[in-house]
PDB file of C-alpha atoms in Angstrom:
ATOM      1  CA  ALA A   1       0.000   0.000   0.000  1.00  0.00           C
ATOM      2  CA  GLN A   2       1.044   3.579  -0.566  1.00  0.00           C
ATOM      3  CA  SER A   3       0.985   6.508   1.839  1.00  0.00           C
ATOM      4  CA  VAL A   4       1.769  10.202   1.533  1.00  0.00           C
ATOM      5  CA  THR A   5       3.029  12.494   4.273  1.00  0.00           C
ATOM      6  CA  GLN A   6       2.946  16.259   4.098  1.00  0.00           C
ATOM      7  CA  LEU A   7       4.971  17.334   7.077  1.00  0.00           C
ATOM      8  CA  ASP A   8       3.548  20.834   7.434  1.00  0.00           C
ATOM      9  CA  SER A   9      -0.181  21.325   7.805  1.00  0.00           C
ATOM     10  CA  GLN A  10       0.168  25.114   7.591  1.00  0.00           C
ATOM     11  CA  VAL A  11       2.888  27.311   6.094  1.00  0.00           C
ATOM     12  CA  PRO A  12       2.739  31.087   6.517  1.00  0.00           C
ATOM     13  CA  VAL A  13       5.137  33.085   4.345  1.00  0.00           C
ATOM     14  CA  PHE A  14       5.523  36.726   3.400  1.00  0.00           C
ATOM     15  CA  GLU A  15       4.852  37.898  -0.130  1.00  0.00           C
ATOM     16  CA  GLU A  16       7.872  37.644  -2.478  1.00  0.00           C
ATOM     17  CA  ALA A  17       9.632  35.185  -0.140  1.00  0.00           C
ATOM     18  CA  PRO A  18      10.563  31.673  -1.306  1.00  0.00           C
ATOM     19  CA  VAL A  19       8.575  28.671  -0.139  1.00  0.00           C
ATOM     20  CA  GLU A  20       9.030  24.911   0.013  1.00  0.00           C
ATOM     21  CA  LEU A  21       6.175  22.513   0.730  1.00  0.00           C
ATOM     22  CA  ARG A  22       7.376  19.072   1.718  1.00  0.00           C
ATOM     23  CA  CYS A  23       6.017  15.740   0.541  1.00  0.00           C
ATOM     24  CA  ASN A  24       7.298  12.267   1.357  1.00  0.00           C
ATOM     25  CA  TYR A  25       5.768   9.031   0.261  1.00  0.00           C
ATOM     26  CA  SER A  26       5.975   5.343   0.979  1.00  0.00           C
ATOM     27  CA  SER A  27       5.533   2.709  -1.710  1.00  0.00           C
ATOM     28  CA  SER A  28       6.866  -0.734  -2.504  1.00  0.00           C
ATOM     29  CA  VAL A  29       6.428  -0.103  -6.239  1.00  0.00           C
ATOM     30  CA  SER A  30       7.312   2.728  -8.581  1.00  0.00           C
ATOM     31  CA  VAL A  31       4.845   5.587  -8.631  1.00  0.00           C
ATOM     32  CA  TYR A  32       3.848   8.667 -10.514  1.00  0.00           C
ATOM     33  CA  LEU A  33       3.855  11.857  -8.417  1.00  0.00           C
ATOM     34  CA  PHE A  34       1.583  14.894  -8.496  1.00  0.00           C
ATOM     35  CA  TRP A  35       0.942  18.228  -6.846  1.00  0.00           C
ATOM     36  CA  TYR A  36      -2.551  19.679  -6.909  1.00  0.00           C
ATOM     37  CA  VAL A  37      -3.717  23.114  -5.706  1.00  0.00           C
ATOM     38  CA  GLN A  38      -7.129  23.916  -4.258  1.00  0.00           C
ATOM     39  CA  TYR A  39      -8.186  27.551  -4.088  1.00  0.00           C
ATOM     40  CA  PRO A  40     -10.928  28.427  -1.571  1.00  0.00           C
ATOM     41  CA  ASN A  41     -14.302  26.858  -2.414  1.00  0.00           C
ATOM     42  CA  GLN A  42     -12.996  25.279  -5.613  1.00  0.00           C
ATOM     43  CA  GLY A  43     -12.002  21.857  -6.884  1.00  0.00           C
ATOM     44  CA  LEU A  44      -8.440  20.628  -7.283  1.00  0.00           C
ATOM     45  CA  GLN A  45      -6.263  21.782 -10.162  1.00  0.00           C
ATOM     46  CA  LEU A  46      -3.104  20.052 -11.350  1.00  0.00           C
ATOM     47  CA  LEU A  47       0.077  22.052 -10.667  1.00  0.00           C
ATOM     48  CA  LEU A  48       2.626  19.586 -11.985  1.00  0.00           C
ATOM     49  CA  LYS A  49       3.403  15.901 -12.314  1.00  0.00           C
ATOM     50  CA  TYR A  50       6.383  13.559 -12.500  1.00  0.00           C
ATOM     51  CA  LEU A  51       5.985  10.519 -14.695  1.00  0.00           C
ATOM     52  CA  SER A  52       9.560   9.840 -15.824  1.00  0.00           C
ATOM     53  CA  GLY A  53      12.676  11.573 -17.106  1.00  0.00           C
ATOM     54  CA  SER A  54      14.156  14.674 -15.525  1.00  0.00           C
ATOM     55  CA  THR A  55      13.704  14.738 -11.777  1.00  0.00           C
ATOM     56  CA  LEU A  56      13.100  18.505 -11.798  1.00  0.00           C
ATOM     57  CA  VAL A  57       9.578  19.215 -12.956  1.00  0.00           C
ATOM     58  CA  LYS A  58       8.204  22.642 -13.776  1.00  0.00           C
ATOM     59  CA  GLY A  59       4.515  23.424 -13.423  1.00  0.00           C
ATOM     60  CA  ILE A  60       2.077  26.264 -13.725  1.00  0.00           C
ATOM     61  CA  ASN A  61       2.266  29.586 -11.849  1.00  0.00           C
ATOM     62  CA  GLY A  62       6.051  29.380 -11.404  1.00  0.00           C
ATOM     63  CA  PHE A  63       6.044  26.254  -9.216  1.00  0.00           C
ATOM     64  CA  GLU A  64       8.543  23.427  -9.558  1.00  0.00           C
ATOM     65  CA  ALA A  65       9.172  20.153  -7.758  1.00  0.00           C
ATOM     66  CA  GLU A  66      12.076  17.754  -7.511  1.00  0.00           C
ATOM     67  CA  PHE A  67      11.721  13.998  -7.323  1.00  0.00           C
ATOM     68  CA  ASN A  68      14.260  12.341  -5.046  1.00  0.00           C
ATOM     69  CA  LYS A  69      13.965   8.581  -5.304  1.00  0.00           C
ATOM     70  CA  SER A  70      16.454   7.743  -2.539  1.00  0.00           C
ATOM     71  CA  GLN A  71      14.640   9.995  -0.068  1.00  0.00           C
ATOM     72  CA  THR A  72      11.190   9.180  -1.480  1.00  0.00           C
ATOM     73  CA  SER A  73      10.380  12.865  -1.595  1.00  0.00           C
ATOM     74  CA  PHE A  74       8.712  15.240  -4.025  1.00  0.00           C
ATOM     75  CA  HIS A  75       9.020  18.719  -2.510  1.00  0.00           C
ATOM     76  CA  LEU A  76       7.285  21.687  -4.122  1.00  0.00           C
ATOM     77  CA  ARG A  77       9.062  25.045  -4.417  1.00  0.00           C
ATOM     78  CA  LYS A  78       8.485  28.557  -5.636  1.00  0.00           C
ATOM     79  CA  PRO A  79      11.217  31.231  -5.505  1.00  0.00           C
ATOM     80  CA  SER A  80       8.850  34.162  -4.904  1.00  0.00           C
ATOM     81  CA  VAL A  81       5.237  33.777  -3.800  1.00  0.00           C
ATOM     82  CA  HIS A  82       2.290  36.075  -4.430  1.00  0.00           C
ATOM     83  CA  ILE A  83      -0.840  36.732  -2.413  1.00  0.00           C
ATOM     84  CA  SER A  84      -2.744  34.787  -5.073  1.00  0.00           C
ATOM     85  CA  ASP A  85      -0.792  31.615  -4.184  1.00  0.00           C
ATOM     86  CA  THR A  86      -2.740  31.369  -0.925  1.00  0.00           C
ATOM     87  CA  ALA A  87      -4.421  27.967  -1.196  1.00  0.00           C
ATOM     88  CA  GLU A  88      -4.240  24.376  -0.032  1.00  0.00           C
ATOM     89  CA  TYR A  89      -1.703  22.135  -1.752  1.00  0.00           C
ATOM     90  CA  PHE A  90      -2.008  18.376  -2.027  1.00  0.00           C
ATOM     91  CA  CYS A  91       0.687  15.887  -2.909  1.00  0.00           C
ATOM     92  CA  ALA A  92      -0.486  12.617  -4.483  1.00  0.00           C
ATOM     93  CA  VAL A  93       1.059   9.369  -5.681  1.00  0.00           C
ATOM     94  CA  SER A  94      -0.232   6.839  -8.139  1.00  0.00           C
ATOM     95  CA  PRO A  95       1.306   3.411  -8.691  1.00  0.00           C
ATOM     96  CA  TYR A  96       1.562   2.922 -12.411  1.00  0.00           C
ATOM     97  CA  GLY A  97      -1.974   2.999 -13.789  1.00  0.00           C
ATOM     98  CA  GLN A  98      -3.630   2.641 -10.408  1.00  0.00           C
ATOM     99  CA  ASN A  99      -5.660   4.887  -8.126  1.00  0.00           C
ATOM    100  CA  PHE A 100      -4.301   8.045  -6.550  1.00  0.00           C
ATOM    101  CA  VAL A 101      -3.408   8.353  -2.859  1.00  0.00           C
ATOM    102  CA  PHE A 102      -3.501  11.904  -1.557  1.00  0.00           C
ATOM    103  CA  GLY A 103      -1.640  13.491   1.334  1.00  0.00           C
ATOM    104  CA  PRO A 104      -3.479  15.461   4.033  1.00  0.00           C
ATOM    105  CA  GLY A 105      -2.679  18.823   2.458  1.00  0.00           C
ATOM    106  CA  THR A 106      -0.634  21.909   3.337  1.00  0.00           C
ATOM    107  CA  ARG A 107      -2.352  25.240   3.725  1.00  0.00           C
ATOM    108  CA  LEU A 108      -0.127  28.002   2.321  1.00  0.00           C
ATOM    109  CA  SER A 109      -0.915  31.497   3.591  1.00  0.00           C
ATOM    110  CA  VAL A 110       0.896  34.349   1.854  1.00  0.00           C
ATOM    111  CA  LEU A 111       1.058  37.450   4.046  1.00  0.00           C
ATOM    112  CA  PRO A 112       1.391  41.018   2.730  1.00  0.00           C
TER     113      PRO A 112
ATOM    114  CA  ASN B   1     -16.273  22.114 -22.744  1.00  0.00           C
ATOM    115  CA  ALA B   2     -17.806  22.259 -19.270  1.00  0.00           C
ATOM    116  CA  GLY B   3     -15.267  19.722 -17.955  1.00  0.00           C
ATOM    117  CA  VAL B   4     -16.470  17.983 -14.806  1.00  0.00           C
ATOM    118  CA  THR B   5     -19.681  19.273 -13.244  1.00  0.00           C
ATOM    119  CA  GLN B   6     -21.367  18.281  -9.997  1.00  0.00           C
ATOM    120  CA  THR B   7     -24.975  18.659  -8.891  1.00  0.00           C
ATOM    121  CA  PRO B   8     -25.971  19.968  -6.365  1.00  0.00           C
ATOM    122  CA  LYS B   9     -23.363  22.393  -4.984  1.00  0.00           C
ATOM    123  CA  PHE B  10     -24.776  22.363  -1.457  1.00  0.00           C
ATOM    124  CA  ARG B  11     -27.201  20.133   0.410  1.00  0.00           C
ATOM    125  CA  VAL B  12     -28.425  19.725   3.983  1.00  0.00           C
ATOM    126  CA  LEU B  13     -29.928  16.384   4.969  1.00  0.00           C
ATOM    127  CA  LYS B  14     -31.456  15.045   8.132  1.00  0.00           C
ATOM    128  CA  THR B  15     -30.159  11.769   9.540  1.00  0.00           C
ATOM    129  CA  GLY B  16     -31.764   8.847   7.729  1.00  0.00           C
ATOM    130  CA  GLN B  17     -32.659  10.740   4.556  1.00  0.00           C
ATOM    131  CA  SER B  18     -31.360   9.638   1.182  1.00  0.00           C
ATOM    132  CA  MET B  19     -29.939  11.554  -1.747  1.00  0.00           C
ATOM    133  CA  THR B  20     -28.005  11.183  -4.976  1.00  0.00           C
ATOM    134  CA  LEU B  21     -25.079  13.296  -6.130  1.00  0.00           C
ATOM    135  CA  LEU B  22     -24.573  13.589  -9.878  1.00  0.00           C
ATOM    136  CA  CYS B  23     -21.232  13.918 -11.627  1.00  0.00           C
ATOM    137  CA  ALA B  24     -21.066  14.591 -15.352  1.00  0.00           C
ATOM    138  CA  GLN B  25     -18.055  14.936 -17.675  1.00  0.00           C
ATOM    139  CA  ASP B  26     -17.945  15.884 -21.317  1.00  0.00           C
ATOM    140  CA  MET B  27     -14.348  14.836 -22.056  1.00  0.00           C
ATOM    141  CA  ASN B  28     -15.144  11.210 -22.985  1.00  0.00           C
ATOM    142  CA  HIS B  29     -13.056   9.982 -20.040  1.00  0.00           C
ATOM    143  CA  GLU B  30     -13.124   6.282 -19.278  1.00  0.00           C
ATOM    144  CA  TYR B  31     -12.367   6.490 -15.557  1.00  0.00           C
ATOM    145  CA  MET B  32     -14.433   8.342 -12.954  1.00  0.00           C
ATOM    146  CA  TYR B  33     -13.989   8.729  -9.197  1.00  0.00           C
ATOM    147  CA  TRP B  34     -15.819   9.884  -6.085  1.00  0.00           C
ATOM    148  CA  TYR B  35     -13.786  11.296  -3.188  1.00  0.00           C
ATOM    149  CA  ARG B  36     -14.664  12.837   0.134  1.00  0.00           C
ATOM    150  CA  GLN B  37     -12.566  15.617   1.666  1.00  0.00           C
ATOM    151  CA  ASP B  38     -12.378  16.093   5.410  1.00  0.00           C
ATOM    152  CA  PRO B  39     -10.148  18.540   7.313  1.00  0.00           C
ATOM    153  CA  GLY B  40      -6.643  17.190   7.880  1.00  0.00           C
ATOM    154  CA  MET B  41      -7.324  13.998   5.944  1.00  0.00           C
ATOM    155  CA  GLY B  42      -6.881  15.008   2.325  1.00  0.00           C
ATOM    156  CA  LEU B  43      -9.050  13.247  -0.220  1.00  0.00           C
ATOM    157  CA  ARG B  44     -10.179   9.683   0.336  1.00  0.00           C
ATOM    158  CA  LEU B  45     -11.508   7.511  -2.460  1.00  0.00           C
ATOM    159  CA  ILE B  46     -15.074   6.260  -1.981  1.00  0.00           C
ATOM    160  CA  HIS B  47     -15.815   4.410  -5.234  1.00  0.00           C
ATOM    161  CA  TYR B  48     -14.524   4.489  -8.766  1.00  0.00           C
ATOM    162  CA  SER B  49     -15.378   3.252 -12.239  1.00  0.00           C
ATOM    163  CA  VAL B  50     -13.117   2.206 -15.100  1.00  0.00           C
ATOM    164  CA  GLY B  51     -15.894   2.147 -17.655  1.00  0.00           C
ATOM    165  CA  GLU B  52     -19.613   2.255 -18.339  1.00  0.00           C
ATOM    166  CA  GLY B  53     -21.444  -0.367 -16.296  1.00  0.00           C
ATOM    167  CA  THR B  54     -18.500  -1.101 -13.974  1.00  0.00           C
ATOM    168  CA  THR B  55     -17.821   0.156 -10.445  1.00  0.00           C
ATOM    169  CA  ALA B  56     -15.396  -0.726  -7.663  1.00  0.00           C
ATOM    170  CA  LYS B  57     -14.887   0.109  -4.001  1.00  0.00           C
ATOM    171  CA  GLY B  58     -12.271   2.548  -2.847  1.00  0.00           C
ATOM    172  CA  GLU B  59     -10.840   3.242   0.581  1.00  0.00           C
ATOM    173  CA  VAL B  60     -14.058   4.348   2.351  1.00  0.00           C
ATOM    174  CA  PRO B  61     -17.074   2.794   0.549  1.00  0.00           C
ATOM    175  CA  ASP B  62     -19.348   2.017   3.514  1.00  0.00           C
ATOM    176  CA  GLY B  63     -22.674   3.844   3.459  1.00  0.00           C
ATOM    177  CA  TYR B  64     -22.387   4.791  -0.230  1.00  0.00           C
ATOM    178  CA  ASN B  65     -23.486   3.233  -3.503  1.00  0.00           C
ATOM    179  CA  VAL B  66     -22.648   4.238  -7.060  1.00  0.00           C
ATOM    180  CA  SER B  67     -23.821   3.641 -10.580  1.00  0.00           C
ATOM    181  CA  ARG B  68     -22.384   4.346 -14.019  1.00  0.00           C
ATOM    182  CA  LEU B  69     -25.115   3.630 -16.516  1.00  0.00           C
ATOM    183  CA  LYS B  70     -23.743   6.127 -19.041  1.00  0.00           C
ATOM    184  CA  LYS B  71     -20.080   6.845 -19.760  1.00  0.00           C
ATOM    185  CA  GLN B  72     -20.445  10.536 -19.022  1.00  0.00           C
ATOM    186  CA  ASN B  73     -22.269  10.213 -15.681  1.00  0.00           C
ATOM    187  CA  PHE B  74     -21.272   8.796 -12.301  1.00  0.00           C
ATOM    188  CA  LEU B  75     -23.849   8.861  -9.507  1.00  0.00           C
ATOM    189  CA  LEU B  76     -23.118   8.655  -5.787  1.00  0.00           C
ATOM    190  CA  GLY B  77     -25.974   7.614  -3.516  1.00  0.00           C
ATOM    191  CA  LEU B  78     -26.464   7.825   0.220  1.00  0.00           C
ATOM    192  CA  GLU B  79     -29.306   5.503   1.235  1.00  0.00           C
ATOM    193  CA  SER B  80     -29.532   6.541   4.900  1.00  0.00           C
ATOM    194  CA  ALA B  81     -27.436   9.601   5.664  1.00  0.00           C
ATOM    195  CA  ALA B  82     -25.452   9.823   8.904  1.00  0.00           C
ATOM    196  CA  PRO B  83     -23.713  12.827  10.505  1.00  0.00           C
ATOM    197  CA  SER B  84     -20.352  11.115   9.781  1.00  0.00           C
ATOM    198  CA  GLN B  85     -21.075  11.653   6.088  1.00  0.00           C
ATOM    199  CA  THR B  86     -20.919  15.428   6.498  1.00  0.00           C
ATOM    200  CA  SER B  87     -18.124  16.307   4.100  1.00  0.00           C
ATOM    201  CA  VAL B  88     -17.195  17.893   0.798  1.00  0.00           C
ATOM    202  CA  TYR B  89     -17.551  15.440  -2.066  1.00  0.00           C
ATOM    203  CA  PHE B  90     -15.461  15.675  -5.217  1.00  0.00           C
ATOM    204  CA  CYS B  91     -15.854  13.878  -8.481  1.00  0.00           C
ATOM    205  CA  ALA B  92     -12.932  13.386 -10.853  1.00  0.00           C
ATOM    206  CA  SER B  93     -12.355  11.778 -14.230  1.00  0.00           C
ATOM    207  CA  ARG B  94      -9.463  10.846 -16.515  1.00  0.00           C
ATOM    208  CA  TYR B  95      -8.501   9.046 -19.671  1.00  0.00           C
ATOM    209  CA  ALA B  96      -7.472   5.430 -19.124  1.00  0.00           C
ATOM    210  CA  ARG B  97      -3.983   5.980 -20.583  1.00  0.00           C
ATOM    211  CA  VAL B  98      -3.269   9.447 -19.200  1.00  0.00           C
ATOM    212  CA  ASN B  99      -2.390   9.680 -15.535  1.00  0.00           C
ATOM    213  CA  GLU B 100      -4.051  13.006 -14.758  1.00  0.00           C
ATOM    214  CA  GLN B 101      -7.342  13.493 -12.981  1.00  0.00           C
ATOM    215  CA  TYR B 102      -9.710  16.402 -13.630  1.00  0.00           C
ATOM    216  CA  PHE B 103     -11.836  17.490 -10.680  1.00  0.00           C
ATOM    217  CA  GLY B 104     -15.304  18.940 -10.345  1.00  0.00           C
ATOM    218  CA  PRO B 105     -16.069  21.946  -8.099  1.00  0.00           C
ATOM    219  CA  GLY B 106     -17.369  19.838  -5.210  1.00  0.00           C
ATOM    220  CA  THR B 107     -20.611  19.305  -3.291  1.00  0.00           C
ATOM    221  CA  ARG B 108     -20.800  20.432   0.318  1.00  0.00           C
ATOM    222  CA  LEU B 109     -23.072  18.042   2.240  1.00  0.00           C
ATOM    223  CA  THR B 110     -24.198  18.562   5.821  1.00  0.00           C
ATOM    224  CA  VAL B 111     -26.084  15.846   7.691  1.00  0.00           C
ATOM    225  CA  THR B 112     -27.824  16.991  10.886  1.00  0.00           C
TER     226      THR B 112
END
Protein backbone atom coordinates (compact mmCIF):
# COMPACT_ATOMS: atom_id res chain seq x y z
CA ALA A 1 0.00 0.00 0.00
CA GLN A 2 1.04 3.58 -0.57
CA SER A 3 0.98 6.51 1.84
CA VAL A 4 1.77 10.20 1.53
CA THR A 5 3.03 12.49 4.27
CA GLN A 6 2.95 16.26 4.10
CA LEU A 7 4.97 17.33 7.08
CA ASP A 8 3.55 20.83 7.43
CA SER A 9 -0.18 21.32 7.81
CA GLN A 10 0.17 25.11 7.59
CA VAL A 11 2.89 27.31 6.09
CA PRO A 12 2.74 31.09 6.52
CA VAL A 13 5.14 33.09 4.34
CA PHE A 14 5.52 36.73 3.40
CA GLU A 15 4.85 37.90 -0.13
CA GLU A 16 7.87 37.64 -2.48
CA ALA A 17 9.63 35.18 -0.14
CA PRO A 18 10.56 31.67 -1.31
CA VAL A 19 8.58 28.67 -0.14
CA GLU A 20 9.03 24.91 0.01
CA LEU A 21 6.17 22.51 0.73
CA ARG A 22 7.38 19.07 1.72
CA CYS A 23 6.02 15.74 0.54
CA ASN A 24 7.30 12.27 1.36
CA TYR A 25 5.77 9.03 0.26
CA SER A 26 5.98 5.34 0.98
CA SER A 27 5.53 2.71 -1.71
CA SER A 28 6.87 -0.73 -2.50
CA VAL A 29 6.43 -0.10 -6.24
CA SER A 30 7.31 2.73 -8.58
CA VAL A 31 4.84 5.59 -8.63
CA TYR A 32 3.85 8.67 -10.51
CA LEU A 33 3.86 11.86 -8.42
CA PHE A 34 1.58 14.89 -8.50
CA TRP A 35 0.94 18.23 -6.85
CA TYR A 36 -2.55 19.68 -6.91
CA VAL A 37 -3.72 23.11 -5.71
CA GLN A 38 -7.13 23.92 -4.26
CA TYR A 39 -8.19 27.55 -4.09
CA PRO A 40 -10.93 28.43 -1.57
CA ASN A 41 -14.30 26.86 -2.41
CA GLN A 42 -13.00 25.28 -5.61
CA GLY A 43 -12.00 21.86 -6.88
CA LEU A 44 -8.44 20.63 -7.28
CA GLN A 45 -6.26 21.78 -10.16
CA LEU A 46 -3.10 20.05 -11.35
CA LEU A 47 0.08 22.05 -10.67
CA LEU A 48 2.63 19.59 -11.99
CA LYS A 49 3.40 15.90 -12.31
CA TYR A 50 6.38 13.56 -12.50
CA LEU A 51 5.99 10.52 -14.69
CA SER A 52 9.56 9.84 -15.82
CA GLY A 53 12.68 11.57 -17.11
CA SER A 54 14.16 14.67 -15.52
CA THR A 55 13.70 14.74 -11.78
CA LEU A 56 13.10 18.51 -11.80
CA VAL A 57 9.58 19.22 -12.96
CA LYS A 58 8.20 22.64 -13.78
CA GLY A 59 4.51 23.42 -13.42
CA ILE A 60 2.08 26.26 -13.73
CA ASN A 61 2.27 29.59 -11.85
CA GLY A 62 6.05 29.38 -11.40
CA PHE A 63 6.04 26.25 -9.22
CA GLU A 64 8.54 23.43 -9.56
CA ALA A 65 9.17 20.15 -7.76
CA GLU A 66 12.08 17.75 -7.51
CA PHE A 67 11.72 14.00 -7.32
CA ASN A 68 14.26 12.34 -5.05
CA LYS A 69 13.97 8.58 -5.30
CA SER A 70 16.45 7.74 -2.54
CA GLN A 71 14.64 9.99 -0.07
CA THR A 72 11.19 9.18 -1.48
CA SER A 73 10.38 12.86 -1.60
CA PHE A 74 8.71 15.24 -4.02
CA HIS A 75 9.02 18.72 -2.51
CA LEU A 76 7.28 21.69 -4.12
CA ARG A 77 9.06 25.04 -4.42
CA LYS A 78 8.48 28.56 -5.64
CA PRO A 79 11.22 31.23 -5.50
CA SER A 80 8.85 34.16 -4.90
CA VAL A 81 5.24 33.78 -3.80
CA HIS A 82 2.29 36.07 -4.43
CA ILE A 83 -0.84 36.73 -2.41
CA SER A 84 -2.74 34.79 -5.07
CA ASP A 85 -0.79 31.61 -4.18
CA THR A 86 -2.74 31.37 -0.93
CA ALA A 87 -4.42 27.97 -1.20
CA GLU A 88 -4.24 24.38 -0.03
CA TYR A 89 -1.70 22.14 -1.75
CA PHE A 90 -2.01 18.38 -2.03
CA CYS A 91 0.69 15.89 -2.91
CA ALA A 92 -0.49 12.62 -4.48
CA VAL A 93 1.06 9.37 -5.68
CA SER A 94 -0.23 6.84 -8.14
CA PRO A 95 1.31 3.41 -8.69
CA TYR A 96 1.56 2.92 -12.41
CA GLY A 97 -1.97 3.00 -13.79
CA GLN A 98 -3.63 2.64 -10.41
CA ASN A 99 -5.66 4.89 -8.13
CA PHE A 100 -4.30 8.05 -6.55
CA VAL A 101 -3.41 8.35 -2.86
CA PHE A 102 -3.50 11.90 -1.56
CA GLY A 103 -1.64 13.49 1.33
CA PRO A 104 -3.48 15.46 4.03
CA GLY A 105 -2.68 18.82 2.46
CA THR A 106 -0.63 21.91 3.34
CA ARG A 107 -2.35 25.24 3.72
CA LEU A 108 -0.13 28.00 2.32
CA SER A 109 -0.91 31.50 3.59
CA VAL A 110 0.90 34.35 1.85
CA LEU A 111 1.06 37.45 4.05
CA PRO A 112 1.39 41.02 2.73
CA ASN B 1 -16.27 22.11 -22.74
CA ALA B 2 -17.81 22.26 -19.27
CA GLY B 3 -15.27 19.72 -17.96
CA VAL B 4 -16.47 17.98 -14.81
CA THR B 5 -19.68 19.27 -13.24
CA GLN B 6 -21.37 18.28 -10.00
CA THR B 7 -24.98 18.66 -8.89
CA PRO B 8 -25.97 19.97 -6.37
CA LYS B 9 -23.36 22.39 -4.98
CA PHE B 10 -24.78 22.36 -1.46
CA ARG B 11 -27.20 20.13 0.41
CA VAL B 12 -28.42 19.73 3.98
CA LEU B 13 -29.93 16.38 4.97
CA LYS B 14 -31.46 15.05 8.13
CA THR B 15 -30.16 11.77 9.54
CA GLY B 16 -31.76 8.85 7.73
CA GLN B 17 -32.66 10.74 4.56
CA SER B 18 -31.36 9.64 1.18
CA MET B 19 -29.94 11.55 -1.75
CA THR B 20 -28.01 11.18 -4.98
CA LEU B 21 -25.08 13.30 -6.13
CA LEU B 22 -24.57 13.59 -9.88
CA CYS B 23 -21.23 13.92 -11.63
CA ALA B 24 -21.07 14.59 -15.35
CA GLN B 25 -18.06 14.94 -17.68
CA ASP B 26 -17.95 15.88 -21.32
CA MET B 27 -14.35 14.84 -22.06
CA ASN B 28 -15.14 11.21 -22.98
CA HIS B 29 -13.06 9.98 -20.04
CA GLU B 30 -13.12 6.28 -19.28
CA TYR B 31 -12.37 6.49 -15.56
CA MET B 32 -14.43 8.34 -12.95
CA TYR B 33 -13.99 8.73 -9.20
CA TRP B 34 -15.82 9.88 -6.08
CA TYR B 35 -13.79 11.30 -3.19
CA ARG B 36 -14.66 12.84 0.13
CA GLN B 37 -12.57 15.62 1.67
CA ASP B 38 -12.38 16.09 5.41
CA PRO B 39 -10.15 18.54 7.31
CA GLY B 40 -6.64 17.19 7.88
CA MET B 41 -7.32 14.00 5.94
CA GLY B 42 -6.88 15.01 2.33
CA LEU B 43 -9.05 13.25 -0.22
CA ARG B 44 -10.18 9.68 0.34
CA LEU B 45 -11.51 7.51 -2.46
CA ILE B 46 -15.07 6.26 -1.98
CA HIS B 47 -15.81 4.41 -5.23
CA TYR B 48 -14.52 4.49 -8.77
CA SER B 49 -15.38 3.25 -12.24
CA VAL B 50 -13.12 2.21 -15.10
CA GLY B 51 -15.89 2.15 -17.65
CA GLU B 52 -19.61 2.26 -18.34
CA GLY B 53 -21.44 -0.37 -16.30
CA THR B 54 -18.50 -1.10 -13.97
CA THR B 55 -17.82 0.16 -10.45
CA ALA B 56 -15.40 -0.73 -7.66
CA LYS B 57 -14.89 0.11 -4.00
CA GLY B 58 -12.27 2.55 -2.85
CA GLU B 59 -10.84 3.24 0.58
CA VAL B 60 -14.06 4.35 2.35
CA PRO B 61 -17.07 2.79 0.55
CA ASP B 62 -19.35 2.02 3.51
CA GLY B 63 -22.67 3.84 3.46
CA TYR B 64 -22.39 4.79 -0.23
CA ASN B 65 -23.49 3.23 -3.50
CA VAL B 66 -22.65 4.24 -7.06
CA SER B 67 -23.82 3.64 -10.58
CA ARG B 68 -22.38 4.35 -14.02
CA LEU B 69 -25.12 3.63 -16.52
CA LYS B 70 -23.74 6.13 -19.04
CA LYS B 71 -20.08 6.84 -19.76
CA GLN B 72 -20.45 10.54 -19.02
CA ASN B 73 -22.27 10.21 -15.68
CA PHE B 74 -21.27 8.80 -12.30
CA LEU B 75 -23.85 8.86 -9.51
CA LEU B 76 -23.12 8.66 -5.79
CA GLY B 77 -25.97 7.61 -3.52
CA LEU B 78 -26.46 7.82 0.22
CA GLU B 79 -29.31 5.50 1.23
CA SER B 80 -29.53 6.54 4.90
CA ALA B 81 -27.44 9.60 5.66
CA ALA B 82 -25.45 9.82 8.90
CA PRO B 83 -23.71 12.83 10.50
CA SER B 84 -20.35 11.11 9.78
CA GLN B 85 -21.08 11.65 6.09
CA THR B 86 -20.92 15.43 6.50
CA SER B 87 -18.12 16.31 4.10
CA VAL B 88 -17.20 17.89 0.80
CA TYR B 89 -17.55 15.44 -2.07
CA PHE B 90 -15.46 15.68 -5.22
CA CYS B 91 -15.85 13.88 -8.48
CA ALA B 92 -12.93 13.39 -10.85
CA SER B 93 -12.36 11.78 -14.23
CA ARG B 94 -9.46 10.85 -16.51
CA TYR B 95 -8.50 9.05 -19.67
CA ALA B 96 -7.47 5.43 -19.12
CA ARG B 97 -3.98 5.98 -20.58
CA VAL B 98 -3.27 9.45 -19.20
CA ASN B 99 -2.39 9.68 -15.53
CA GLU B 100 -4.05 13.01 -14.76
CA GLN B 101 -7.34 13.49 -12.98
CA TYR B 102 -9.71 16.40 -13.63
CA PHE B 103 -11.84 17.49 -10.68
CA GLY B 104 -15.30 18.94 -10.34
CA PRO B 105 -16.07 21.95 -8.10
CA GLY B 106 -17.37 19.84 -5.21
CA THR B 107 -20.61 19.31 -3.29
CA ARG B 108 -20.80 20.43 0.32
CA LEU B 109 -23.07 18.04 2.24
CA THR B 110 -24.20 18.56 5.82
CA VAL B 111 -26.08 15.85 7.69
CA THR B 112 -27.82 16.99 10.89
